[in-house]
PDB file of C-alpha atoms and ligand atoms in Angstrom:
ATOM      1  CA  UNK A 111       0.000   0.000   0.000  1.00  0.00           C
ATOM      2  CA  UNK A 112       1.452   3.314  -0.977  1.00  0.00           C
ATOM      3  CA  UNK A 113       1.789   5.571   1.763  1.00  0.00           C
ATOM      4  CA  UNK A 114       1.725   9.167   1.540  1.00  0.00           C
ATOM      5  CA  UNK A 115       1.970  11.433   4.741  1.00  0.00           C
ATOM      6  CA  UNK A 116       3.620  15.082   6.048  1.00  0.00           C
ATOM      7  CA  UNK A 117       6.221  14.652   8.514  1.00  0.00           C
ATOM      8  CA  UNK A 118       6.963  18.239  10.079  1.00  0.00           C
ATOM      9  CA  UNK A 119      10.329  18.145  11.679  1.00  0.00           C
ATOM     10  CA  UNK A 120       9.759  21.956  12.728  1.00  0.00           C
ATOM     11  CA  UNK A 121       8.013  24.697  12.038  1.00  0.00           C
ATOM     12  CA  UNK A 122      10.098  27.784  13.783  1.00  0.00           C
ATOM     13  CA  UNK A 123      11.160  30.590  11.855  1.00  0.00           C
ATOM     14  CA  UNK A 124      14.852  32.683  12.352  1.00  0.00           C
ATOM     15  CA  UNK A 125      15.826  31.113  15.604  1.00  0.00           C
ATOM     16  CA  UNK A 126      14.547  27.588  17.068  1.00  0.00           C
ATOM     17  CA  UNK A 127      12.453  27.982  20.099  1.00  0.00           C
ATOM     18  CA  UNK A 128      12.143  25.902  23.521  1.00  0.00           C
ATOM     19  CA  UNK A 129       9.618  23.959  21.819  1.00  0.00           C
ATOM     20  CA  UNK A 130      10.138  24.200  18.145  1.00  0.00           C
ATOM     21  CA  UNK A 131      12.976  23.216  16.049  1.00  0.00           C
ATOM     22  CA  UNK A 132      14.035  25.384  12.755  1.00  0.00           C
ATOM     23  CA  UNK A 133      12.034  24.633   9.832  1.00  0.00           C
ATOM     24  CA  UNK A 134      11.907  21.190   8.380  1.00  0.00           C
ATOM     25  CA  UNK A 135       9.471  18.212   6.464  1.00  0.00           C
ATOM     26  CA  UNK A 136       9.671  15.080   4.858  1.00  0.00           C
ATOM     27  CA  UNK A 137       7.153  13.803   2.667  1.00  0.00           C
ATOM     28  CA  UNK A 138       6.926  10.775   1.786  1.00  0.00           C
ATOM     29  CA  UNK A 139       5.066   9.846  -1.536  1.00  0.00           C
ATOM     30  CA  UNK A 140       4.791   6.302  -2.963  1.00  0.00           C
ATOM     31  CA  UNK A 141       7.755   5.116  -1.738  1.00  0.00           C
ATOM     32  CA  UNK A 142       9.965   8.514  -1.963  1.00  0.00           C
ATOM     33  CA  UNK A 143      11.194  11.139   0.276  1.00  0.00           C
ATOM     34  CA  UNK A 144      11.322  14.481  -0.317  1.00  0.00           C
ATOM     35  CA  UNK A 145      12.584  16.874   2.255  1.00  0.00           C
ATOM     36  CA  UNK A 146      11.937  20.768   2.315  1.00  0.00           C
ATOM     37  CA  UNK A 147      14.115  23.275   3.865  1.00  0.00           C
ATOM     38  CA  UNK A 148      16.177  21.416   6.506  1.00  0.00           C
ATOM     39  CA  UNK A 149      16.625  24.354   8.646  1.00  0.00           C
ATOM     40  CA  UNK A 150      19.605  23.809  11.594  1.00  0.00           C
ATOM     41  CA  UNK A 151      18.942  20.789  14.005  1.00  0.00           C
ATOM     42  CA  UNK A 152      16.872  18.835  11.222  1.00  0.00           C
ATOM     43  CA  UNK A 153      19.129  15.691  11.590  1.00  0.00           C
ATOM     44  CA  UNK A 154      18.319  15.036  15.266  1.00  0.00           C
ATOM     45  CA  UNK A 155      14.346  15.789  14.357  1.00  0.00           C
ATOM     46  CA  UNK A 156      14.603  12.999  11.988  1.00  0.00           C
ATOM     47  CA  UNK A 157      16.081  10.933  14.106  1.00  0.00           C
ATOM     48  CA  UNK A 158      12.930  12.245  16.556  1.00  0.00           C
ATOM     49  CA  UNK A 159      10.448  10.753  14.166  1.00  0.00           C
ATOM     50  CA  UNK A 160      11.977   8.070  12.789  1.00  0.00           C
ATOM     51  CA  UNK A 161      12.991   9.283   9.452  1.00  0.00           C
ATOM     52  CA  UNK A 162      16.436   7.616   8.453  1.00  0.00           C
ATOM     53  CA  UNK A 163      18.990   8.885   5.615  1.00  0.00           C
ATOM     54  CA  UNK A 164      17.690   6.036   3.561  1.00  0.00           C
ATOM     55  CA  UNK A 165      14.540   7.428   3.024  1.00  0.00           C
ATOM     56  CA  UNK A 166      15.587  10.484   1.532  1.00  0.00           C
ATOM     57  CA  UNK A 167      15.629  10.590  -2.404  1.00  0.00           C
ATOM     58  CA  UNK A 168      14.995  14.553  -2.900  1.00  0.00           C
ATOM     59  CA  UNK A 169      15.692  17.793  -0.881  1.00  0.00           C
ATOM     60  CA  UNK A 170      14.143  20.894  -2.276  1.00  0.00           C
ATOM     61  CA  UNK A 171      15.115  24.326  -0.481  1.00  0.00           C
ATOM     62  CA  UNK A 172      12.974  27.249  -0.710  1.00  0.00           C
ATOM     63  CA  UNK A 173      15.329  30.075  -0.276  1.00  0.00           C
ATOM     64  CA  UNK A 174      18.914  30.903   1.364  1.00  0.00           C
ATOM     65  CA  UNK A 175      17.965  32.069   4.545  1.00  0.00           C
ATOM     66  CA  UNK A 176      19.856  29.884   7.874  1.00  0.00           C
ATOM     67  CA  UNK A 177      16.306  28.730   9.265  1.00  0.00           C
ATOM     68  CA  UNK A 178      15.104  27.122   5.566  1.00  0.00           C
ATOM     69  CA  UNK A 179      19.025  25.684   5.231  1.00  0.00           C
ATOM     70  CA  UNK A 180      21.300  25.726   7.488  1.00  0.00           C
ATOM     71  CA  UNK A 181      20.427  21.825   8.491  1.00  0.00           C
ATOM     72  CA  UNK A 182      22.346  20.809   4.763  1.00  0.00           C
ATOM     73  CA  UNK A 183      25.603  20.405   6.378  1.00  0.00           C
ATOM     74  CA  UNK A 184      24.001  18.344   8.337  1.00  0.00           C
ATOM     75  CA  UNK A 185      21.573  16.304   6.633  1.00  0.00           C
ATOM     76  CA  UNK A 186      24.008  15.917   3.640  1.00  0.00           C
ATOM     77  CA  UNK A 187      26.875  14.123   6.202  1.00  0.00           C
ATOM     78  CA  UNK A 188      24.838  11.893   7.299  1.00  0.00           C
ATOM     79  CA  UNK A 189      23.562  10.790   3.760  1.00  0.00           C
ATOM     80  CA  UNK A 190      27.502   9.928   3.718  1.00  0.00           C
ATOM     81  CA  UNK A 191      27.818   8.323   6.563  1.00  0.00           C
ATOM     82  CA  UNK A 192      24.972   5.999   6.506  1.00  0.00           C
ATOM     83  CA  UNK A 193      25.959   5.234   2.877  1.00  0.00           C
ATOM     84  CA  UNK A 194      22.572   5.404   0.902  1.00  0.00           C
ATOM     85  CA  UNK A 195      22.794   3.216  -1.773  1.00  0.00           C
ATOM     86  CA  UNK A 196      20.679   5.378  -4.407  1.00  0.00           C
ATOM     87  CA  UNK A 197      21.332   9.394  -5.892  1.00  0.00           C
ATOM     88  CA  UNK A 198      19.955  11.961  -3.925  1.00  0.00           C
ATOM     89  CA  UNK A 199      19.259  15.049  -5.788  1.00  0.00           C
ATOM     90  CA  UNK A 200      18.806  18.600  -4.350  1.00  0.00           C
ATOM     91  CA  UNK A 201      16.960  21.328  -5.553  1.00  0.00           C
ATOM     92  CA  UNK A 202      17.671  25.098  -4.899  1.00  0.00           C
ATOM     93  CA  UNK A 203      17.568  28.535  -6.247  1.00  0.00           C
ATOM     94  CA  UNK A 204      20.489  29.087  -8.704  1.00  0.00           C
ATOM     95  CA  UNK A 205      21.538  32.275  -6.993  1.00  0.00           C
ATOM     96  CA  UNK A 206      22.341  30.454  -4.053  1.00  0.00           C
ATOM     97  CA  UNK A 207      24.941  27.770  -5.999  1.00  0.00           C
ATOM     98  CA  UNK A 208      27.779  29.399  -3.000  1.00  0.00           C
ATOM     99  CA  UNK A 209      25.743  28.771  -0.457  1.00  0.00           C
ATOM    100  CA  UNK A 210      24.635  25.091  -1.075  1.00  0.00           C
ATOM    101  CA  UNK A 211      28.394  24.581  -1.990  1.00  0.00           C
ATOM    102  CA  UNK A 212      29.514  26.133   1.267  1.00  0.00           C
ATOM    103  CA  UNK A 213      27.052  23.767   2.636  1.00  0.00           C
ATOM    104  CA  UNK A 214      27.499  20.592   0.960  1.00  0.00           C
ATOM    105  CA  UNK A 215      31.337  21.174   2.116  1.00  0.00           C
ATOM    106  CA  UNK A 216      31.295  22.745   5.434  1.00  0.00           C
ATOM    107  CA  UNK A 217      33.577  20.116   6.897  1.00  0.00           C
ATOM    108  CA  UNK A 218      35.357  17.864   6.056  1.00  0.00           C
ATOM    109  CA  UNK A 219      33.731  14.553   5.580  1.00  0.00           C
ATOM    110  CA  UNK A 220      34.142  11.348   3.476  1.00  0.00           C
ATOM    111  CA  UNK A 221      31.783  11.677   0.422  1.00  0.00           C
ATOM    112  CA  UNK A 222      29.688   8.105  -0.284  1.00  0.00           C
ATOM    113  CA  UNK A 223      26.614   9.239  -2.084  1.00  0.00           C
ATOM    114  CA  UNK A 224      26.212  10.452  -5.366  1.00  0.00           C
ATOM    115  CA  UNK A 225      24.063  14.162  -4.228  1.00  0.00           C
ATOM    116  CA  UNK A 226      22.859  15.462  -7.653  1.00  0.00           C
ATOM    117  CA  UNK A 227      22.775  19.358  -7.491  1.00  0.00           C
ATOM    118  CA  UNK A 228      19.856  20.531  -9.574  1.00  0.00           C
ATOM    119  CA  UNK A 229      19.669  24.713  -9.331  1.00  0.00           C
ATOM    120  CA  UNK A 230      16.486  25.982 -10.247  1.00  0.00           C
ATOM    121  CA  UNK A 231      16.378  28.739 -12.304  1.00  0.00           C
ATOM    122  CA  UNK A 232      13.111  29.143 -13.521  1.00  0.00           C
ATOM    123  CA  UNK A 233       9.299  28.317 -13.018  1.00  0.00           C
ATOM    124  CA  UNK A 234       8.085  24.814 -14.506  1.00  0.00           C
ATOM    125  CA  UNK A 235       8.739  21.087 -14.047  1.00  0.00           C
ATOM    126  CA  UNK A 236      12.179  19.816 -12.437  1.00  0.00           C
ATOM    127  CA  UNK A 237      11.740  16.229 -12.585  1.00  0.00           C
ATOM    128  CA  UNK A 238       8.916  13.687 -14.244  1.00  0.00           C
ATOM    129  CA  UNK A 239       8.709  10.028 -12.697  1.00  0.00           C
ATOM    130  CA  UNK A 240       5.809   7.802 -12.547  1.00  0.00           C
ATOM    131  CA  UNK A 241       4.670   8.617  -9.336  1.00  0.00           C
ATOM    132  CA  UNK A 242       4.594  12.860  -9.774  1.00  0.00           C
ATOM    133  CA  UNK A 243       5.807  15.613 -11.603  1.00  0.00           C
ATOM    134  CA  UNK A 244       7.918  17.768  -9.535  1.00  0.00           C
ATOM    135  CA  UNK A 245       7.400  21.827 -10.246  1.00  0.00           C
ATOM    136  CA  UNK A 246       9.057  24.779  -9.365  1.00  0.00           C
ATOM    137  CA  UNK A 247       7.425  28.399  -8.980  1.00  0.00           C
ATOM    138  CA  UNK A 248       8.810  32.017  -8.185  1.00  0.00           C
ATOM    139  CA  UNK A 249       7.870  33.470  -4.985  1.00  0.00           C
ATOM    140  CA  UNK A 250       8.253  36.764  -3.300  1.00  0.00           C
ATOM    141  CA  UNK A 251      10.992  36.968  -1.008  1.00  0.00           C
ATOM    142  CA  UNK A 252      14.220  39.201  -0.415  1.00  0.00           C
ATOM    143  CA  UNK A 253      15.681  36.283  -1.114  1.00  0.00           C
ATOM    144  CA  UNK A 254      15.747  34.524  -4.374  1.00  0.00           C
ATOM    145  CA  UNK A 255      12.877  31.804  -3.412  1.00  0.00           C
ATOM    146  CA  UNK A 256      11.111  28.687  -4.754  1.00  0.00           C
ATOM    147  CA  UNK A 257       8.066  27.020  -3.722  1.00  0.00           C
ATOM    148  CA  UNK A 258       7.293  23.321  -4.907  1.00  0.00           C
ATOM    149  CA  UNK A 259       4.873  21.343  -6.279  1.00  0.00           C
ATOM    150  CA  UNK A 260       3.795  17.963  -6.512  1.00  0.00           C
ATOM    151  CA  UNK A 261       1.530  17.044  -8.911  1.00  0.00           C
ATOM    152  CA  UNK A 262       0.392  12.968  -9.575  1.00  0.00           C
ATOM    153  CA  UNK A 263      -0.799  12.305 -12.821  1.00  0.00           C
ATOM    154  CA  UNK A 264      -4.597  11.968 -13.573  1.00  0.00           C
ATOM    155  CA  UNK A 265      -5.480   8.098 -13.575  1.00  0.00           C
ATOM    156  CA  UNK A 266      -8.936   6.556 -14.907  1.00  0.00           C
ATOM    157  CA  UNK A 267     -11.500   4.704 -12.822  1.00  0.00           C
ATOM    158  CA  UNK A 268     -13.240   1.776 -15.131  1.00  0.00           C
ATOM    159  CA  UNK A 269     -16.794   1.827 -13.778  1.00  0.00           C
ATOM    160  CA  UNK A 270     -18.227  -1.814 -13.787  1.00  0.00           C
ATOM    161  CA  UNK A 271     -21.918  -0.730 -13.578  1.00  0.00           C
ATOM    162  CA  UNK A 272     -21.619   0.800 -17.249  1.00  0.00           C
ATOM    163  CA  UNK A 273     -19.360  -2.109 -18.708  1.00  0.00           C
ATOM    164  CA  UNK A 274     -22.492  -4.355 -17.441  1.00  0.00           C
ATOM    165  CA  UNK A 275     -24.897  -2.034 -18.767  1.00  0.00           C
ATOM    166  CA  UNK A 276     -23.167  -2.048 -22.619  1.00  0.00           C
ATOM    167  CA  UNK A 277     -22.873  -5.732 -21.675  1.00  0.00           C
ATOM    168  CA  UNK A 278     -18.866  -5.376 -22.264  1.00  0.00           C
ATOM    169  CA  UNK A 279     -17.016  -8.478 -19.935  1.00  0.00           C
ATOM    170  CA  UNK A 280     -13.806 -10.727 -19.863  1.00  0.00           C
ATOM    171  CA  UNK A 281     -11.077  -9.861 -22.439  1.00  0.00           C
ATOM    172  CA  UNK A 282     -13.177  -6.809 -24.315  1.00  0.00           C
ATOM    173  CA  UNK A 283     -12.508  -4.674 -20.771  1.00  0.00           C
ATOM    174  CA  UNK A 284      -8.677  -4.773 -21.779  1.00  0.00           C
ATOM    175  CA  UNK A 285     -10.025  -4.501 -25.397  1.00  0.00           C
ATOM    176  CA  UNK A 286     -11.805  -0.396 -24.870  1.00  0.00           C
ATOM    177  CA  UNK A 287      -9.117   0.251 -22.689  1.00  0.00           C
ATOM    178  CA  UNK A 288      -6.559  -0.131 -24.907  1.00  0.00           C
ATOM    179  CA  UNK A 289      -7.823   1.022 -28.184  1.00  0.00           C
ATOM    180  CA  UNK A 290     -10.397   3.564 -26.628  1.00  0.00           C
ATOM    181  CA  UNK A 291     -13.649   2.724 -27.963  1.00  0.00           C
ATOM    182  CA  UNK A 292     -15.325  -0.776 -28.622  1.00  0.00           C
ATOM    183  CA  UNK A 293     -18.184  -1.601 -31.398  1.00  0.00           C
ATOM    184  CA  UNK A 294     -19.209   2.215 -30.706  1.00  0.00           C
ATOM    185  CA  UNK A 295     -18.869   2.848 -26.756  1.00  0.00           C
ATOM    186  CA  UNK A 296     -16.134   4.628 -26.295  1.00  0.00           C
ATOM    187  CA  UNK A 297     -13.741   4.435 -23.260  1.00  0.00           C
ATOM    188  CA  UNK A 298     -15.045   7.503 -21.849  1.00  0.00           C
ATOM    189  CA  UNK A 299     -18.924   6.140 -21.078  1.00  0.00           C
ATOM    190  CA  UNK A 300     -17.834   3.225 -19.554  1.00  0.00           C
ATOM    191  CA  UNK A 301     -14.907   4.647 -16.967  1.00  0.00           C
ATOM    192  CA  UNK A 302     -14.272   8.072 -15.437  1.00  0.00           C
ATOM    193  CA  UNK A 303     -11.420  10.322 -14.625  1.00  0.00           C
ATOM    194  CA  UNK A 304      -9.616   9.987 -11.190  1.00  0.00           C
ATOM    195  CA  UNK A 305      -7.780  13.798 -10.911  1.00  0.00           C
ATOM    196  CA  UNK A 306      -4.061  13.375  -9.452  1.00  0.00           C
ATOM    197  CA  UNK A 307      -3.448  14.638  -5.874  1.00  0.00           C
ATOM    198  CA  UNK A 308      -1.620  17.747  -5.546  1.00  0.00           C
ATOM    199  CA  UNK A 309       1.033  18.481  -2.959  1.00  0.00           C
ATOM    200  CA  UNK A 310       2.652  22.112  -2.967  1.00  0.00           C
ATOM    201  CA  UNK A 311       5.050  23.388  -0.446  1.00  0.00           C
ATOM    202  CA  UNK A 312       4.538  27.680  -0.432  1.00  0.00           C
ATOM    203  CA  UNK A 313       6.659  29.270   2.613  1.00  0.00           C
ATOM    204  CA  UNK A 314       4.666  31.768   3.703  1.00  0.00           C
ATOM    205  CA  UNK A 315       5.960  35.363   2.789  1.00  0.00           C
ATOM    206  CA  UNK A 316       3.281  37.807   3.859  1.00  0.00           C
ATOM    207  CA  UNK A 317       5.622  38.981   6.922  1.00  0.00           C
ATOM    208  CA  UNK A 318       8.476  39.045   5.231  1.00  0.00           C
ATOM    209  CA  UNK A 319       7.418  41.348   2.220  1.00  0.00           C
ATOM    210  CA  UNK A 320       7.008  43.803   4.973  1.00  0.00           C
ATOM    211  CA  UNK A 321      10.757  43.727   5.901  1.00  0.00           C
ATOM    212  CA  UNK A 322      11.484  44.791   1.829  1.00  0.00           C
ATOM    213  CA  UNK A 323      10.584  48.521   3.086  1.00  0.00           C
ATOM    214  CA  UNK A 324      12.663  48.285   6.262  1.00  0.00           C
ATOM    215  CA  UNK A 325      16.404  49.809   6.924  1.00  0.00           C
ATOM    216  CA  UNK A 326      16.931  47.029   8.551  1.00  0.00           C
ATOM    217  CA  UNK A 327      19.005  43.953   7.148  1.00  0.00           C
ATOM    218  CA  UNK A 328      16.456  40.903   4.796  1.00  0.00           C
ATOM    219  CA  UNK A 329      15.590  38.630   7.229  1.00  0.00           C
ATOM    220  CA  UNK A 330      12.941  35.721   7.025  1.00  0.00           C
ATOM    221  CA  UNK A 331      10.484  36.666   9.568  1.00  0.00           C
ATOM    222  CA  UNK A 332       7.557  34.254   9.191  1.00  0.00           C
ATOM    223  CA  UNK A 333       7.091  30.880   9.071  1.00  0.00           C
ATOM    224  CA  UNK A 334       7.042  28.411   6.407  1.00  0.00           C
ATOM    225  CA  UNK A 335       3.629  26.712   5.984  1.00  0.00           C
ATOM    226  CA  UNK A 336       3.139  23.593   3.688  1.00  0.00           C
ATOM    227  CA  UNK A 337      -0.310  23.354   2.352  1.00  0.00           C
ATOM    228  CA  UNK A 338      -1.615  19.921   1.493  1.00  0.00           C
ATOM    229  CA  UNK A 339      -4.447  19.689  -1.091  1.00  0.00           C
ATOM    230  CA  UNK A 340      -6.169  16.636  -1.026  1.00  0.00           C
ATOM    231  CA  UNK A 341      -2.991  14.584  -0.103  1.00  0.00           C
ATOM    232  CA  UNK A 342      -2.278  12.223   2.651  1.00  0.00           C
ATOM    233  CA  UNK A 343      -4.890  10.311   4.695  1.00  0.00           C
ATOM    234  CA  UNK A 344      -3.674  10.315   7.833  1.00  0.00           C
ATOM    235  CA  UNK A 345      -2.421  13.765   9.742  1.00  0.00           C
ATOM    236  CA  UNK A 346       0.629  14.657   9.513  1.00  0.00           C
ATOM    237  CA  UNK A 347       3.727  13.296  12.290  1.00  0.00           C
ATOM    238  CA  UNK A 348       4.936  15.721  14.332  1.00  0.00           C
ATOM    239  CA  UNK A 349       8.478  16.103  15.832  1.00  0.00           C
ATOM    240  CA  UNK A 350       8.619  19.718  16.470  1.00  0.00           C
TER     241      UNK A 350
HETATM  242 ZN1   ZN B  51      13.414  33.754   4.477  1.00  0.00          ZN
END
C-alpha cells in the first residue's frame, strides 16, 4: 500500500524555540522522500520521528535564509555516513549555488553518495517520474525563493456498472481500454477520470514582504507553511 503522509520536523522561523525546532518536512510519496528546507537541528528531528537517511531521495530548499538551510551540512553528512545506496538530488535557487556549496562542504567529511545538485532557475517542471511531476514556482521573497509542487498524474477509474450495462465483460474490458472505444462505446462512457493529488510546499511570505521597506538587514520573519491539497490520509507526524 502506498503511503503518503507530512512529517513536520519543525516549524520555527529565524531562531529555534524551547519547543520548536528550525524549519523542516519530509514527505513521503509512494515510496519517496522528499525533504523541504532542513533548517539547523533537522538531523536530530529525523532521528525524533523516525525518518532515516535512507529514506531520503529529494531535498528541495525554498530560499537561502539559515532557518530554511542551514540543516544541509548536516543532513548531507549523514547521507555519507549511513551510505545510501541510491542518488539523492537537491533542488535550490540558482543564486544560491555558493551557499549550497559552502554547505554541501562545510567540513570535512568522506563523500559516499552520489548528491545530484539541480539549481532551479526558472518556473516549470524539475523532474517527471511515474509517481509525480515535480514543479518549481517564483515566490516573493528578499531572497531569491522557490516554492514546490507535486503534482500525480490523472489516472482513470473503469466503472463496472456501465461495462455491465453495454454488456462489455472478460477480455473486451482490456479490449476499450486499450484502443479507446469498442463496437461504438467509447472508453469515456464506460470509466471516469480519477484527478491526481496535488502536494505544494509555499513558505509563507506575507511577513516578510514587509521587511522589503525596512532599513533594517532581509531577514525571514515568518514561518514556512506547507499546504496539502487533497494529499495524505492520515495527519501529519509531528516532531517539532
Ligand atoms: Zn526567508
Amino acid at each position: 500500500m502506498s503511503v503518503r503522509e507530512l512529517v513536520v520536523l519543525g516549524t520555527a522561523s529565524q531562531v529555534p524555540t524551547r519547543h520548536r525546532n528550525h524549519n523542516g518536512y519530509l514527505l513521503r510519496w509512494d515510496g519517496q522522500g522528499i525533504m523541504f528546507d532542513p533548517g539547523e537541528g533537522t538531523q536530530r528531528q529525523m532521528l525524533r520521528a523516525g525518518v532515516a537517511a535512507h529514506d531520503l531521495d529529494r531535498i528541495c530548499v525554498t530560499h537561502f535564509h539559515g532557518d530554511h538551510s542551514l540543516g544541509l551540512a548536516g543532513v548531507i553528512q549523514r547521507i555519507n555516513l549511513d551510505q545510501v545506496p541510491h542518488p539523492v538530488t537537491a533542488h535550490y535557487p540558482a543564486s544560491g549555488q555558493r551557499f549550497f556549496e559552502r554547505l554541501r562542504y562545510a567540513t570535512a567529511y568522506r563523500e559516499t553518495v552520489r548528491l545530484v545538485e539541480a539549481p532551479v532557475a526558472a518556473d516549470g517542471p524539475l523532474a517527471v517520474t511515474d509517481a509525480y511531476t515535480l514543479e518549481a514556482h517564483r515566490l516573493s521573497h528578499p531572497v531569491e525563493s522557490y516554492g514546490y509542487r507535486l503534482v500525480e498524474p490523472d489516472g482513470r477509474r473503469i466503472l463496472p456498472e456501465r461495462l455491465a450495462a453495454h454488456g462489455i465483460q472478460g477480455p473486451d474490458v482490456g479490449r476499450i481500454q486499450r484502443d479507446g472505444v469498442l463496437n461504438g462505446v467509447t472508453l469515456d462512457e464506460v470509466s471516469e477520470v480519477r484527478r491526481g493529488q496535488r502536494f505544494a510546499f509555499v513558505m509563507d511570505t506575507r511577513l516578510c514582504d514587509g521587511v522589503h521597506a525596512s532599513p533594517r538587514a532581509p531577514t525571514c520573519s515568518s514561518s514556512s507553511r506547507p499546504s496539502s491539497t487533497r494529499t495524505s490520509a492520515s495527519p501529519p507526524t509531528t516532531a517539532t
